[in-house]
mmCIF file of C-alpha atoms in Angstrom:
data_model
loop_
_atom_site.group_PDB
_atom_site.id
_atom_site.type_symbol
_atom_site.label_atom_id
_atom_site.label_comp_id
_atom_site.label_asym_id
_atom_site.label_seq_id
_atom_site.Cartn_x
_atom_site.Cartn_y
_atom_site.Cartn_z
ATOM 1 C CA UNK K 274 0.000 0.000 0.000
ATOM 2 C CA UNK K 275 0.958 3.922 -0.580
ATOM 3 C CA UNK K 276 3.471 5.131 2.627
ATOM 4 C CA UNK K 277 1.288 6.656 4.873
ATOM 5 C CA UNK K 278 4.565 8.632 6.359
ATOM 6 C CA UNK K 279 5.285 10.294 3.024
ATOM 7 C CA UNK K 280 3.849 11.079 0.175
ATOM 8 C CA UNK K 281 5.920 11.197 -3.447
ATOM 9 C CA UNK K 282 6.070 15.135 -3.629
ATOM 10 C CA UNK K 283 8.071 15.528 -0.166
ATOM 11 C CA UNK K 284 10.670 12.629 -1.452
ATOM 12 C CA UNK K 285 10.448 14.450 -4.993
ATOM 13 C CA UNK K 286 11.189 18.011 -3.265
ATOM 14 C CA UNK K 287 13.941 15.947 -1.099
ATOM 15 C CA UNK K 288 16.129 14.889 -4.375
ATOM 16 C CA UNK K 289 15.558 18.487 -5.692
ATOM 17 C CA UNK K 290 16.879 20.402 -2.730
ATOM 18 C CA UNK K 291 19.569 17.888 -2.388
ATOM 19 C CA UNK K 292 20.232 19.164 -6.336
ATOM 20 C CA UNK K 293 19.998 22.941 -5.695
ATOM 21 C CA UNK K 294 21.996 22.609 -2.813
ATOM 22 C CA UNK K 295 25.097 20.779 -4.561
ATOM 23 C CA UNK K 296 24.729 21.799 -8.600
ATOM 24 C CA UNK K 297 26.472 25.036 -9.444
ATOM 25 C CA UNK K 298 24.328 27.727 -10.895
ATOM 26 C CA UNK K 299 25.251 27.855 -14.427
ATOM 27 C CA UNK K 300 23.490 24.249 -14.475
ATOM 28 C CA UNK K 301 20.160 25.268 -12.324
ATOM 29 C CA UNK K 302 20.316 28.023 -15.059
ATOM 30 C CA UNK K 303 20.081 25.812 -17.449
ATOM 31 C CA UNK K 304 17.433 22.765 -16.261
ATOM 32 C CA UNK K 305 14.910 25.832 -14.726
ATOM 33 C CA UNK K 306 15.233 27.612 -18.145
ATOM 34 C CA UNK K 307 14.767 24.248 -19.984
ATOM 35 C CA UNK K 308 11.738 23.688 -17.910
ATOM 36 C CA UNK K 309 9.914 27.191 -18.306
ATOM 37 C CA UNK K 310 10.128 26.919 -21.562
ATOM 38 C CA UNK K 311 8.571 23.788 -22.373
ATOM 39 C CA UNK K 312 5.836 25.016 -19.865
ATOM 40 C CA UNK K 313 5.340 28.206 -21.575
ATOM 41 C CA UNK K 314 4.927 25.975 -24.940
ATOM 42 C CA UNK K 315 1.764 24.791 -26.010
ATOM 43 C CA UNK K 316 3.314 20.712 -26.494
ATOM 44 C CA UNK K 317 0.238 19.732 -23.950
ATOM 45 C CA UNK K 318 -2.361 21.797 -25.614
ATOM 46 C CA UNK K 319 -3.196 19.078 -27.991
ATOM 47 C CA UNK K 320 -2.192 15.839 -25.545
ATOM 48 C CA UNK K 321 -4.586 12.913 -24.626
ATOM 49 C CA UNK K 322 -6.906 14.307 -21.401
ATOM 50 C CA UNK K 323 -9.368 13.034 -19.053
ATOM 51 C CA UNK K 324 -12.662 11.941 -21.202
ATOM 52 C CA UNK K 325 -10.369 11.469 -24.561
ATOM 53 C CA UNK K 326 -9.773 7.242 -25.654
ATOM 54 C CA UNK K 327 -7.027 6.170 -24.655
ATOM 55 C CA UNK K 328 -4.768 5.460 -27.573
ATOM 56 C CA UNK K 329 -3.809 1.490 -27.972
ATOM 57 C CA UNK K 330 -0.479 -0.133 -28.059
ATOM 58 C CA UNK K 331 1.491 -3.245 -28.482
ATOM 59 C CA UNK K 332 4.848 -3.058 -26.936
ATOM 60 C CA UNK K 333 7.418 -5.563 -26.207
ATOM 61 C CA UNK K 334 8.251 -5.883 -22.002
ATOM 62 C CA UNK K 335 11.728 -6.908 -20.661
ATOM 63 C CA UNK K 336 11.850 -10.756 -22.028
ATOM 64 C CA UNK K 337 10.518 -9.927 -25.353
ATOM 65 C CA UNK K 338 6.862 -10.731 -24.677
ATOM 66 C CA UNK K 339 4.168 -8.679 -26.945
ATOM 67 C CA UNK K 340 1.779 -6.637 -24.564
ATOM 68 C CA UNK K 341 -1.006 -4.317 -25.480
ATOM 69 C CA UNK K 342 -2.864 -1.570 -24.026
ATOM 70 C CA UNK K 343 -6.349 -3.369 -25.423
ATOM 71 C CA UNK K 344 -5.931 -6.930 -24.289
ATOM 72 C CA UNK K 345 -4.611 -5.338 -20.533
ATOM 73 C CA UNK K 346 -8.156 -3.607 -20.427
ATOM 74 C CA UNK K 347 -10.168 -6.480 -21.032
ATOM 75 C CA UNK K 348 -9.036 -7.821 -17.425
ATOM 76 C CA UNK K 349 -9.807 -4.207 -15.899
ATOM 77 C CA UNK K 350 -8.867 -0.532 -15.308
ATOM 78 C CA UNK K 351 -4.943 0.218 -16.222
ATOM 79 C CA UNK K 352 -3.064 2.869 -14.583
ATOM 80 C CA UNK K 353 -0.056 4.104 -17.641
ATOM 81 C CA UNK K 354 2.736 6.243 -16.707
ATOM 82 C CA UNK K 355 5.818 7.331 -18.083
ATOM 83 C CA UNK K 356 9.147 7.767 -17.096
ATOM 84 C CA UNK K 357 12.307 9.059 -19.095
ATOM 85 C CA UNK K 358 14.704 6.778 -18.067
ATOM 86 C CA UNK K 359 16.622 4.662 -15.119
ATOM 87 C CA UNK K 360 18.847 7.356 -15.170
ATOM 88 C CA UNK K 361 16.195 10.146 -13.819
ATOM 89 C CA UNK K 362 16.329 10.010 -9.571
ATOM 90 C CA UNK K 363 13.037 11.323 -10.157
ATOM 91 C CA UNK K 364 11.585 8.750 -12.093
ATOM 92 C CA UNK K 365 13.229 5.888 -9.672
ATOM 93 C CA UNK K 366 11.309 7.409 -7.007
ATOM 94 C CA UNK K 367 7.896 7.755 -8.919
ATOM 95 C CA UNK K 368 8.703 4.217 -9.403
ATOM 96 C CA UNK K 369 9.247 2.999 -6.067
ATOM 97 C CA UNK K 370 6.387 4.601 -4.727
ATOM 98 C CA UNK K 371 3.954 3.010 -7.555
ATOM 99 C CA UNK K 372 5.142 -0.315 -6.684
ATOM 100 C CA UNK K 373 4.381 0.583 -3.138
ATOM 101 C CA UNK K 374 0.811 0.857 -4.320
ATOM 102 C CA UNK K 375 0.762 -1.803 -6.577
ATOM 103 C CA UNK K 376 -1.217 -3.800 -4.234
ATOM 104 C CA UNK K 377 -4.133 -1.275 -3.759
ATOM 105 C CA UNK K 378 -4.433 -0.869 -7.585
ATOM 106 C CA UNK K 379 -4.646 -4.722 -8.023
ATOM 107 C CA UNK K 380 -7.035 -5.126 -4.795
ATOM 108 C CA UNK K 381 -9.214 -2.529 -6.928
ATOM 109 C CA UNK K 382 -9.033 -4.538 -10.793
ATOM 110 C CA UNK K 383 -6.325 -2.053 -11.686
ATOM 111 C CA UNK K 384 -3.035 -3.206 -13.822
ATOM 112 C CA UNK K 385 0.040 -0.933 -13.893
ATOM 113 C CA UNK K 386 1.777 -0.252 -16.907
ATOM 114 C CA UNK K 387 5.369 1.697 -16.905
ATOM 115 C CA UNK K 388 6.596 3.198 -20.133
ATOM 116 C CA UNK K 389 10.268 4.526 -21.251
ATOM 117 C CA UNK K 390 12.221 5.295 -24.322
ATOM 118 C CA UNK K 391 14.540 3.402 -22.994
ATOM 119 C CA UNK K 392 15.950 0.095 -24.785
ATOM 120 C CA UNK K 393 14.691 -3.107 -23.365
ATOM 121 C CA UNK K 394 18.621 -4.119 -21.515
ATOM 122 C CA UNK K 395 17.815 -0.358 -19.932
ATOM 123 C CA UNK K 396 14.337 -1.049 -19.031
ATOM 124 C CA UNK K 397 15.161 -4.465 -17.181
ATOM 125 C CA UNK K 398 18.012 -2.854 -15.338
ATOM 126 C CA UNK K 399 15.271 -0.586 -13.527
ATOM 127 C CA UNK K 400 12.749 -3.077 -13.362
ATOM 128 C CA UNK K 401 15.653 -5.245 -11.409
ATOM 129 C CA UNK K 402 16.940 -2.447 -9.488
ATOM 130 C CA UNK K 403 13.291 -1.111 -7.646
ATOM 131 C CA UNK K 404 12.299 -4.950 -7.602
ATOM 132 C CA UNK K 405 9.001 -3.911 -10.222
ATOM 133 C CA UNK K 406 6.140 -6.121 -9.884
ATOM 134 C CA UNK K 407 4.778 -4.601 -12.518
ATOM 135 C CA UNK K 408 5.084 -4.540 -16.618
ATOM 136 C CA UNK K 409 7.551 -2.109 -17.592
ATOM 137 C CA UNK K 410 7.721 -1.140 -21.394
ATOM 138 C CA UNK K 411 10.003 -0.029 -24.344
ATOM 139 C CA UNK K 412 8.302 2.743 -26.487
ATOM 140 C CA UNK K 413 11.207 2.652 -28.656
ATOM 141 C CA UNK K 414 11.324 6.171 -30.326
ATOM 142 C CA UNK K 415 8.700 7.427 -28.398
ATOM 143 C CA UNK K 416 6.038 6.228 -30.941
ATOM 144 C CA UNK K 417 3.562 5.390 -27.906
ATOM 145 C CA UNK K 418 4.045 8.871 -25.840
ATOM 146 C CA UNK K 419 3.671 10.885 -28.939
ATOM 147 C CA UNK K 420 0.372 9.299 -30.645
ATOM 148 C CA UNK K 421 -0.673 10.620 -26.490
ATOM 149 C CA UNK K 422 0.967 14.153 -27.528
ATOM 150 C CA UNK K 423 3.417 14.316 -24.767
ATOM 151 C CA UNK K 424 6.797 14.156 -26.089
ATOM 152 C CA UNK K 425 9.291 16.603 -26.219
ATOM 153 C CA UNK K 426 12.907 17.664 -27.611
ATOM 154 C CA UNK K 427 15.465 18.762 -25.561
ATOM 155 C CA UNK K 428 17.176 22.355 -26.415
ATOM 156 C CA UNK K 429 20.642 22.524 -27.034
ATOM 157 C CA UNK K 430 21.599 24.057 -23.976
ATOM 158 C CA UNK K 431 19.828 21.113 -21.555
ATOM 159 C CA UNK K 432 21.295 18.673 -24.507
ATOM 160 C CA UNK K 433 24.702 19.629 -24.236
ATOM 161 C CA UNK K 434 24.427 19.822 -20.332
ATOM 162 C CA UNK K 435 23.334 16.037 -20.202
ATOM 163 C CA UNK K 436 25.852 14.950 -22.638
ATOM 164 C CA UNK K 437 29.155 16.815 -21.653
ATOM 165 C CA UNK K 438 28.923 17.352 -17.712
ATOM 166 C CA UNK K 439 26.520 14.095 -16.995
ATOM 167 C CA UNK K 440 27.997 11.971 -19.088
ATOM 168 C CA UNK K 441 24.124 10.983 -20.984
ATOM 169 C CA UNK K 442 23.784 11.036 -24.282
ATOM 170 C CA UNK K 443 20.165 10.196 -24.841
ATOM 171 C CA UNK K 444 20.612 9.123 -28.498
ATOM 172 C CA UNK K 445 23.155 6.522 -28.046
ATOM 173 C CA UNK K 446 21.771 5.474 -24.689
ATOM 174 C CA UNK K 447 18.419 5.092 -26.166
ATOM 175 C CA UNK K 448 19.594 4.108 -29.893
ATOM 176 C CA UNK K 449 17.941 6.953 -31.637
ATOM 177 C CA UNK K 450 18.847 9.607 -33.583
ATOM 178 C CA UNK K 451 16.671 11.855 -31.203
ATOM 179 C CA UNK K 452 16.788 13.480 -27.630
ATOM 180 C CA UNK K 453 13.295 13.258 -27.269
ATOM 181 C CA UNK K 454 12.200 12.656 -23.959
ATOM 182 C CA UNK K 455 8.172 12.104 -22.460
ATOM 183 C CA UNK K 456 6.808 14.549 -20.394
ATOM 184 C CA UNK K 457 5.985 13.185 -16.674
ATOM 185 C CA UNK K 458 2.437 11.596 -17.618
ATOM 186 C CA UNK K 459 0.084 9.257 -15.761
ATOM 187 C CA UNK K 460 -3.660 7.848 -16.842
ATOM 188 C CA UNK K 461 -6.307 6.209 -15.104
ATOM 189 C CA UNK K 462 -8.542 4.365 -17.730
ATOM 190 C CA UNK K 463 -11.368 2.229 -17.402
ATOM 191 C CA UNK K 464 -12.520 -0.716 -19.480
ATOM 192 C CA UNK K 465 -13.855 0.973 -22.099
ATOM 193 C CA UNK K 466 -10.813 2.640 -22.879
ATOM 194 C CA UNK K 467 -11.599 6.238 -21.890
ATOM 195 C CA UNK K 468 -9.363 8.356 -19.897
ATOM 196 C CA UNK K 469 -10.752 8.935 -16.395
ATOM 197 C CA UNK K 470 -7.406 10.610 -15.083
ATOM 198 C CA UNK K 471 -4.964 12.509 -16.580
ATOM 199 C CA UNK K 472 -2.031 14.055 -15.305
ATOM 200 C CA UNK K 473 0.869 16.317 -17.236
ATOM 201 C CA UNK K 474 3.342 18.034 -16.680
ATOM 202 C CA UNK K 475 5.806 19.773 -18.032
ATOM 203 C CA UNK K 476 8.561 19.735 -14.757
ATOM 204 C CA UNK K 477 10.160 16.237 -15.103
ATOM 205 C CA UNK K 478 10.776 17.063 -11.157
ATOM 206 C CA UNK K 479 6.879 16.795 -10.304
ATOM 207 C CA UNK K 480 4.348 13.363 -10.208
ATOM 208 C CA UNK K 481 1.181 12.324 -10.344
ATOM 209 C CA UNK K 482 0.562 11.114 -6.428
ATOM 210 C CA UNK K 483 -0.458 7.160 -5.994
ATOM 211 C CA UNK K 484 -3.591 8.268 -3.212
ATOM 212 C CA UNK K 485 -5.062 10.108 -6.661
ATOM 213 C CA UNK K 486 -5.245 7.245 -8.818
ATOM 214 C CA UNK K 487 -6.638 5.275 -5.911
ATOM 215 C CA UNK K 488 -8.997 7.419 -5.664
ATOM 216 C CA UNK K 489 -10.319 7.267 -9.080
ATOM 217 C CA UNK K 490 -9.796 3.920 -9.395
ATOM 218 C CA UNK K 491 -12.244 3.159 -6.950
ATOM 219 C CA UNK K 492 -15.047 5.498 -8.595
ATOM 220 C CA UNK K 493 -14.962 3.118 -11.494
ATOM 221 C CA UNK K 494 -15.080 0.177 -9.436
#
C-alpha cells in the first residue's frame, strides 16, 4: 500500500533540494530555463486528457513478450505512466512509490503499466533495481508517448548539459537519432478505454501522487 509517512512530492522536493543545494548555478540556469520553456509551450495543448480514448499499443516488455494496451483492459482498469529513463532520480522514485501501491491498484481490478524510451537491456536494469512487480515497457522512439501528444525535444543548452557534464547522451543510450524525452504523464482508464485521469506536466521534477489514482480507481469500481 501507498506510505502513509510520506507522500511522493516531499521525497520528490527531497532529491531536488539535495540538487539545488550541490549543482552550481550555471546548471540550475540551465534545467529551470529548460523547464519554463517547455511550460510556456503549447506541447500539452493538444495531448490525450481526461474523457479522450485512450490510444492502444502493443509493446514488447523486458523478455521480449508482446503486450497491449487493449488486451490489458479487457481484465480491468490500467493505470499508464511514463518515465524518461533509469537514469532520472526522479523517475526511480515515482517508481518505487507506484510499486508501493501496486497492491491497492490490483485489490481494486487495476493493472500498472510503466513506459520509457529506454531500450529493453535499460528497461530491465530498472525493473531489477526497484524490484518492479509490474510490466515495464520499451516505447522505442517514443512512438507510444507521442500518438498521447506528450513528447518533447530537448534544447541545445539542456542537450549539451546532459551529454558533456553528466555523461548521458540520450541518443546513443536510447539508440535513436533523437533526444526526445516524455513529459511526466500518468492515466487512469477504465474498461472501455476512456481516460478517467490525466495528469501532465511539463517539470520532469513533479508526479502524479499514488492516493489520486486510488482514488479514481475506486469510482470506477
Amino acid at each position: 500500500m501507498e506510505n502513509k509517512e510520506k507522500r511522493l512530492d516531499q521525497e520528490l522536493k527531497k532529491i531536488m533540494n539535495d540538487f539545488s543545494q550541490s549543482a552550481p548555478d550555471e546548471v540550475k540556469e540551465i534545467i529551470g530555463k529548460g523547464i519554463s520553456t517547455l511550460a510556456e509551450s503549447d506541447l500539452l495543448a493538444n495531448a490525450i486528457k481526461e474523457g479522450h480514448k485512450a490510444p492502444d499499443f502493443v509493446l514488447t516488455n523486458h523478455q521480449g513478450e508482446k503486450v497491449s494496451l487493449s488486451n490489458m483492459l479487457q481484465n480491468g482498469p490500467v493505470v499508464l505512466t511514463w518515465y524518461r529513463g533509469g537514469w532520472c532520480p526522479f523517475c526511480n522514485m515515482q517508481l518505487q512509490y507506484l510499486q508501493r501501491s501496486l497492491p491497492a491498484f490490483q485489490e481494486l481490478g487495476a493493472s500498472l503499466l510503466a513506459l520509457t524510451p529506454e531500450k529493453p537491456d535499460g528497461s530491465l536494469s530498472v525493473k531489477e533495481k526497484n524490484e518492479l512487480e509490474f510490466e515495464v515497457l520499451s516505447d522505442f522512439n517514443n512512438g507510444v508517448a507521442k500518438s498521447y501528444g506528450i513528447v518533447f525535444k530537448l534544447n541545445d543548452e539542456v542537450s549539451d548539459l546532459y551529454k558533456n557534464t553528466f555523461g548521458l547522451d540520450l541518443e546513443a543510450y536510447n539508440d535513436t537519432d533523437s533526444d526526445e524525452l516524455p513529459v511526466p504523464a500518468t492515466y487512469v482508464i477504465d474498461k472501455t478505454g476512456l481516460v478517467k485521469y490525466a495528469y501532465l506536466n511539463a517539470d520532469y521534477t513533479q508526479r502524479a501522487e499514488p492516493h489520486e489514482m486510488i482514488e479514481v480507481l475506486k469510482k470506477i469500481k
